[in-house]
PDB file of C-alpha atoms in Angstrom:
ATOM      1  CA  UNK A 872     166.151  25.438 -25.312  1.00  0.00           C
ATOM      2  CA  UNK A 873     166.734  29.192 -24.829  1.00  0.00           C
ATOM      3  CA  UNK A 874     163.737  31.309 -23.952  1.00  0.00           C
ATOM      4  CA  UNK A 875     163.978  33.474 -27.098  1.00  0.00           C
ATOM      5  CA  UNK A 876     164.493  30.556 -29.491  1.00  0.00           C
ATOM      6  CA  UNK A 877     162.207  30.564 -32.512  1.00  0.00           C
ATOM      7  CA  UNK A 878     160.769  27.136 -33.179  1.00  0.00           C
ATOM      8  CA  UNK A 879     157.398  27.834 -34.832  1.00  0.00           C
ATOM      9  CA  UNK A 880     156.658  29.730 -38.013  1.00  0.00           C
ATOM     10  CA  UNK A 881     154.148  31.861 -36.109  1.00  0.00           C
ATOM     11  CA  UNK A 882     157.049  33.160 -33.964  1.00  0.00           C
ATOM     12  CA  UNK A 883     158.808  34.682 -36.983  1.00  0.00           C
ATOM     13  CA  UNK A 884     158.600  38.391 -37.597  1.00  0.00           C
ATOM     14  CA  UNK A 885     160.368  40.826 -39.839  1.00  0.00           C
ATOM     15  CA  UNK A 886     160.023  43.268 -42.668  1.00  0.00           C
ATOM     16  CA  UNK A 887     158.769  40.738 -45.229  1.00  0.00           C
ATOM     17  CA  UNK A 888     157.125  38.233 -42.872  1.00  0.00           C
ATOM     18  CA  UNK A 889     153.331  38.292 -42.606  1.00  0.00           C
ATOM     19  CA  UNK A 890     151.145  36.297 -40.248  1.00  0.00           C
ATOM     20  CA  UNK A 891     148.064  35.597 -42.360  1.00  0.00           C
ATOM     21  CA  UNK A 892     145.098  33.915 -40.620  1.00  0.00           C
ATOM     22  CA  UNK A 893     144.268  31.893 -43.748  1.00  0.00           C
ATOM     23  CA  UNK A 894     147.681  31.096 -45.250  1.00  0.00           C
ATOM     24  CA  UNK A 895     149.785  31.031 -42.073  1.00  0.00           C
ATOM     25  CA  UNK A 896     153.252  32.567 -42.085  1.00  0.00           C
ATOM     26  CA  UNK A 897     154.052  34.101 -45.460  1.00  0.00           C
ATOM     27  CA  UNK A 898     157.360  35.546 -46.686  1.00  0.00           C
ATOM     28  CA  UNK A 899     156.722  38.215 -49.316  1.00  0.00           C
ATOM     29  CA  UNK A 900     159.444  38.461 -51.959  1.00  0.00           C
ATOM     30  CA  UNK A 901     159.560  42.049 -53.198  1.00  0.00           C
ATOM     31  CA  UNK A 902     161.471  41.081 -56.344  1.00  0.00           C
ATOM     32  CA  UNK A 903     159.126  38.400 -57.663  1.00  0.00           C
ATOM     33  CA  UNK A 904     156.057  39.975 -55.971  1.00  0.00           C
ATOM     34  CA  UNK A 905     155.028  36.545 -54.681  1.00  0.00           C
ATOM     35  CA  UNK A 906     154.303  35.149 -51.260  1.00  0.00           C
ATOM     36  CA  UNK A 907     155.918  31.943 -50.019  1.00  0.00           C
ATOM     37  CA  UNK A 908     154.452  29.879 -47.176  1.00  0.00           C
ATOM     38  CA  UNK A 909     156.797  29.134 -44.281  1.00  0.00           C
ATOM     39  CA  UNK A 910     156.017  26.169 -42.035  1.00  0.00           C
ATOM     40  CA  UNK A 911     157.494  25.310 -38.655  1.00  0.00           C
ATOM     41  CA  UNK A 912     159.814  22.810 -40.340  1.00  0.00           C
ATOM     42  CA  UNK A 913     161.274  25.680 -42.419  1.00  0.00           C
ATOM     43  CA  UNK A 914     162.064  27.938 -39.447  1.00  0.00           C
ATOM     44  CA  UNK A 915     165.632  26.769 -38.762  1.00  0.00           C
ATOM     45  CA  UNK A 916     166.605  27.044 -42.421  1.00  0.00           C
ATOM     46  CA  UNK A 917     164.936  30.461 -42.731  1.00  0.00           C
ATOM     47  CA  UNK A 918     166.765  31.814 -39.675  1.00  0.00           C
ATOM     48  CA  UNK A 919     170.069  30.489 -41.014  1.00  0.00           C
ATOM     49  CA  UNK A 920     169.582  31.792 -44.549  1.00  0.00           C
ATOM     50  CA  UNK A 921     168.125  35.147 -43.484  1.00  0.00           C
ATOM     51  CA  UNK A 922     171.276  36.078 -41.566  1.00  0.00           C
ATOM     52  CA  UNK A 923     173.103  37.142 -44.735  1.00  0.00           C
ATOM     53  CA  UNK A 924     173.177  40.798 -43.674  1.00  0.00           C
ATOM     54  CA  UNK A 925     174.780  39.931 -40.342  1.00  0.00           C
ATOM     55  CA  UNK A 926     177.280  37.540 -41.934  1.00  0.00           C
ATOM     56  CA  UNK A 927     178.228  40.187 -44.489  1.00  0.00           C
ATOM     57  CA  UNK A 928     178.794  42.761 -41.745  1.00  0.00           C
ATOM     58  CA  UNK A 929     180.920  40.321 -39.739  1.00  0.00           C
ATOM     59  CA  UNK A 930     182.993  39.468 -42.838  1.00  0.00           C
ATOM     60  CA  UNK A 931     183.575  43.160 -43.529  1.00  0.00           C
ATOM     61  CA  UNK A 932     184.453  43.878 -39.890  1.00  0.00           C
ATOM     62  CA  UNK A 933     186.904  40.970 -39.787  1.00  0.00           C
ATOM     63  CA  UNK A 934     188.532  42.035 -43.043  1.00  0.00           C
ATOM     64  CA  UNK A 935     188.870  45.573 -41.746  1.00  0.00           C
ATOM     65  CA  UNK A 936     190.105  44.673 -38.257  1.00  0.00           C
ATOM     66  CA  UNK A 937     192.282  41.622 -38.903  1.00  0.00           C
ATOM     67  CA  UNK A 938     193.672  42.346 -42.337  1.00  0.00           C
ATOM     68  CA  UNK A 939     193.694  46.179 -42.228  1.00  0.00           C
ATOM     69  CA  UNK A 940     191.887  46.360 -45.557  1.00  0.00           C
ATOM     70  CA  UNK A 941     190.488  49.843 -45.073  1.00  0.00           C
ATOM     71  CA  UNK A 942     186.875  50.978 -45.254  1.00  0.00           C
ATOM     72  CA  UNK A 943     186.353  50.777 -49.028  1.00  0.00           C
ATOM     73  CA  UNK A 944     187.624  47.182 -49.501  1.00  0.00           C
ATOM     74  CA  UNK A 945     185.714  46.130 -46.361  1.00  0.00           C
ATOM     75  CA  UNK A 946     182.551  47.679 -47.809  1.00  0.00           C
ATOM     76  CA  UNK A 947     183.137  45.815 -51.070  1.00  0.00           C
ATOM     77  CA  UNK A 948     183.626  42.564 -49.143  1.00  0.00           C
ATOM     78  CA  UNK A 949     180.327  43.234 -47.364  1.00  0.00           C
ATOM     79  CA  UNK A 950     178.493  43.784 -50.647  1.00  0.00           C
ATOM     80  CA  UNK A 951     179.982  40.690 -52.307  1.00  0.00           C
ATOM     81  CA  UNK A 952     179.285  38.408 -49.309  1.00  0.00           C
ATOM     82  CA  UNK A 953     175.754  39.795 -48.905  1.00  0.00           C
ATOM     83  CA  UNK A 954     174.868  39.382 -52.598  1.00  0.00           C
ATOM     84  CA  UNK A 955     176.243  35.836 -52.733  1.00  0.00           C
ATOM     85  CA  UNK A 956     174.383  34.791 -49.579  1.00  0.00           C
ATOM     86  CA  UNK A 957     171.175  36.459 -50.806  1.00  0.00           C
ATOM     87  CA  UNK A 958     171.378  34.506 -54.073  1.00  0.00           C
ATOM     88  CA  UNK A 959     171.984  31.277 -52.138  1.00  0.00           C
ATOM     89  CA  UNK A 960     168.974  32.118 -49.901  1.00  0.00           C
ATOM     90  CA  UNK A 961     166.707  32.573 -52.886  1.00  0.00           C
ATOM     91  CA  UNK A 962     167.904  29.641 -54.988  1.00  0.00           C
ATOM     92  CA  UNK A 963     168.404  27.019 -52.259  1.00  0.00           C
ATOM     93  CA  UNK A 964     165.546  27.979 -49.961  1.00  0.00           C
ATOM     94  CA  UNK A 965     162.985  30.602 -50.922  1.00  0.00           C
ATOM     95  CA  UNK A 966     162.083  29.473 -54.433  1.00  0.00           C
ATOM     96  CA  UNK A 967     161.649  25.881 -53.208  1.00  0.00           C
ATOM     97  CA  UNK A 968     158.889  26.888 -50.755  1.00  0.00           C
ATOM     98  CA  UNK A 969     155.234  26.499 -51.716  1.00  0.00           C
ATOM     99  CA  UNK A 970     153.730  29.669 -53.179  1.00  0.00           C
ATOM    100  CA  UNK A 971     150.833  31.431 -51.504  1.00  0.00           C
ATOM    101  CA  UNK A 972     148.528  31.630 -54.501  1.00  0.00           C
ATOM    102  CA  UNK A 973     146.673  34.911 -55.073  1.00  0.00           C
ATOM    103  CA  UNK A 974     148.196  36.396 -51.921  1.00  0.00           C
ATOM    104  CA  UNK A 975     148.817  40.113 -51.525  1.00  0.00           C
ATOM    105  CA  UNK A 976     150.650  41.733 -48.604  1.00  0.00           C
ATOM    106  CA  UNK A 977     148.518  43.649 -46.156  1.00  0.00           C
ATOM    107  CA  UNK A 978     149.278  46.731 -44.097  1.00  0.00           C
ATOM    108  CA  UNK A 979     151.473  46.052 -41.082  1.00  0.00           C
ATOM    109  CA  UNK A 980     152.285  48.168 -38.046  1.00  0.00           C
ATOM    110  CA  UNK A 981     154.737  50.985 -38.634  1.00  0.00           C
ATOM    111  CA  UNK A 982     158.313  50.511 -37.442  1.00  0.00           C
ATOM    112  CA  UNK A 983     157.567  52.765 -34.475  1.00  0.00           C
ATOM    113  CA  UNK A 984     154.582  50.702 -33.340  1.00  0.00           C
ATOM    114  CA  UNK A 985     156.448  47.431 -33.938  1.00  0.00           C
ATOM    115  CA  UNK A 986     159.382  48.587 -31.783  1.00  0.00           C
ATOM    116  CA  UNK A 987     157.005  49.920 -29.124  1.00  0.00           C
ATOM    117  CA  UNK A 988     155.254  46.546 -28.924  1.00  0.00           C
ATOM    118  CA  UNK A 989     158.503  44.566 -28.999  1.00  0.00           C
ATOM    119  CA  UNK A 990     160.346  46.238 -26.093  1.00  0.00           C
ATOM    120  CA  UNK A 991     159.390  47.238 -22.576  1.00  0.00           C
ATOM    121  CA  UNK A 992     159.644  50.886 -21.559  1.00  0.00           C
ATOM    122  CA  UNK A 993     162.788  50.182 -19.534  1.00  0.00           C
ATOM    123  CA  UNK A 994     164.515  48.386 -22.416  1.00  0.00           C
ATOM    124  CA  UNK A 995     163.629  51.178 -24.813  1.00  0.00           C
ATOM    125  CA  UNK A 996     165.015  53.794 -22.420  1.00  0.00           C
ATOM    126  CA  UNK A 997     168.283  51.858 -21.982  1.00  0.00           C
ATOM    127  CA  UNK A 998     168.564  51.304 -25.744  1.00  0.00           C
ATOM    128  CA  UNK A 999     168.003  55.001 -26.422  1.00  0.00           C
ATOM    129  CA  UNK A1000     170.655  55.937 -23.858  1.00  0.00           C
ATOM    130  CA  UNK A1001     173.206  53.574 -25.399  1.00  0.00           C
ATOM    131  CA  UNK A1002     172.446  54.740 -28.927  1.00  0.00           C
ATOM    132  CA  UNK A1003     172.874  58.374 -27.916  1.00  0.00           C
ATOM    133  CA  UNK A1004     176.192  57.546 -26.256  1.00  0.00           C
ATOM    134  CA  UNK A1005     177.439  55.798 -29.407  1.00  0.00           C
ATOM    135  CA  UNK A1006     176.243  58.714 -31.526  1.00  0.00           C
ATOM    136  CA  UNK A1007     178.258  61.152 -29.427  1.00  0.00           C
ATOM    137  CA  UNK A1008     181.336  59.033 -28.765  1.00  0.00           C
ATOM    138  CA  UNK A1009     182.021  57.778 -32.321  1.00  0.00           C
ATOM    139  CA  UNK A1010     182.948  61.218 -33.736  1.00  0.00           C
ATOM    140  CA  UNK A1011     184.802  62.133 -30.529  1.00  0.00           C
ATOM    141  CA  UNK A1012     186.902  58.976 -30.808  1.00  0.00           C
ATOM    142  CA  UNK A1013     187.514  59.544 -34.527  1.00  0.00           C
ATOM    143  CA  UNK A1014     188.901  62.996 -33.787  1.00  0.00           C
ATOM    144  CA  UNK A1015     190.926  61.914 -30.757  1.00  0.00           C
ATOM    145  CA  UNK A1016     192.477  58.984 -32.643  1.00  0.00           C
ATOM    146  CA  UNK A1017     193.297  61.316 -35.552  1.00  0.00           C
ATOM    147  CA  UNK A1018     191.914  58.848 -38.060  1.00  0.00           C
ATOM    148  CA  UNK A1019     192.485  59.328 -41.768  1.00  0.00           C
ATOM    149  CA  UNK A1020     189.638  60.909 -43.718  1.00  0.00           C
ATOM    150  CA  UNK A1021     188.022  57.678 -44.940  1.00  0.00           C
ATOM    151  CA  UNK A1022     187.884  56.145 -41.453  1.00  0.00           C
ATOM    152  CA  UNK A1023     186.820  59.437 -39.883  1.00  0.00           C
ATOM    153  CA  UNK A1024     183.942  59.849 -42.340  1.00  0.00           C
ATOM    154  CA  UNK A1025     183.032  56.192 -41.867  1.00  0.00           C
ATOM    155  CA  UNK A1026     182.771  56.863 -38.129  1.00  0.00           C
ATOM    156  CA  UNK A1027     180.598  59.894 -38.831  1.00  0.00           C
ATOM    157  CA  UNK A1028     178.314  57.791 -41.039  1.00  0.00           C
ATOM    158  CA  UNK A1029     177.997  55.139 -38.330  1.00  0.00           C
ATOM    159  CA  UNK A1030     177.268  57.853 -35.766  1.00  0.00           C
ATOM    160  CA  UNK A1031     174.610  59.389 -38.029  1.00  0.00           C
ATOM    161  CA  UNK A1032     172.941  55.998 -38.605  1.00  0.00           C
ATOM    162  CA  UNK A1033     173.002  55.310 -34.871  1.00  0.00           C
ATOM    163  CA  UNK A1034     171.517  58.746 -34.212  1.00  0.00           C
ATOM    164  CA  UNK A1035     168.704  58.092 -36.677  1.00  0.00           C
ATOM    165  CA  UNK A1036     167.979  54.758 -34.986  1.00  0.00           C
ATOM    166  CA  UNK A1037     167.957  56.549 -31.609  1.00  0.00           C
ATOM    167  CA  UNK A1038     165.359  59.000 -32.959  1.00  0.00           C
ATOM    168  CA  UNK A1039     163.240  56.107 -34.252  1.00  0.00           C
ATOM    169  CA  UNK A1040     163.366  54.520 -30.778  1.00  0.00           C
ATOM    170  CA  UNK A1041     162.494  57.826 -29.100  1.00  0.00           C
ATOM    171  CA  UNK A1042     159.392  58.101 -31.308  1.00  0.00           C
ATOM    172  CA  UNK A1043     158.548  54.464 -30.487  1.00  0.00           C
ATOM    173  CA  UNK A1044     158.886  55.215 -26.754  1.00  0.00           C
ATOM    174  CA  UNK A1045     156.591  58.238 -27.083  1.00  0.00           C
ATOM    175  CA  UNK A1046     154.007  56.147 -28.946  1.00  0.00           C
ATOM    176  CA  UNK A1047     154.325  53.385 -26.338  1.00  0.00           C
ATOM    177  CA  UNK A1048     153.583  55.884 -23.558  1.00  0.00           C
ATOM    178  CA  UNK A1049     150.678  57.490 -25.443  1.00  0.00           C
ATOM    179  CA  UNK A1050     148.979  54.271 -26.603  1.00  0.00           C
ATOM    180  CA  UNK A1051     149.905  51.866 -23.764  1.00  0.00           C
ATOM    181  CA  UNK A1052     151.479  49.237 -26.034  1.00  0.00           C
TER     182      UNK A1052
END
């Protein structure tokens, strides 16, 4: 089994995953405002179903690269695939889990602290370097390749998002250094 494989519910983490000492691992659904208890037997299904964002991005990238659909149709494919997979996740998995009765989400670490705790200083520095390179090189490539306006602006949007993520990681690195996470 790979070292980073998740096999226990207590190994799960994420935006809506809470490790409650009394209830165990709880997934908080922001739409229904309810908590659902995840057990270790649910982990494989949760990991599979929770990858809808990644699957949607891959579907959009494949449509764009293999079928030359353009940015707008690829974005629509992403949205359609993501929504369908999210509905399947909720209907076939989430709403069948036991509810955490009278459970309310509690305050979690900020994204900066979570990233600082998750990565070593070296990994954060390498990640920041790569993100900065992508942020710089995406617009340069878009201009050199003389892309049409939609693709050029799409590259700029990707570069801006990557730049924002680089800034988030820089703040996380600063907090890691200051607080010895």
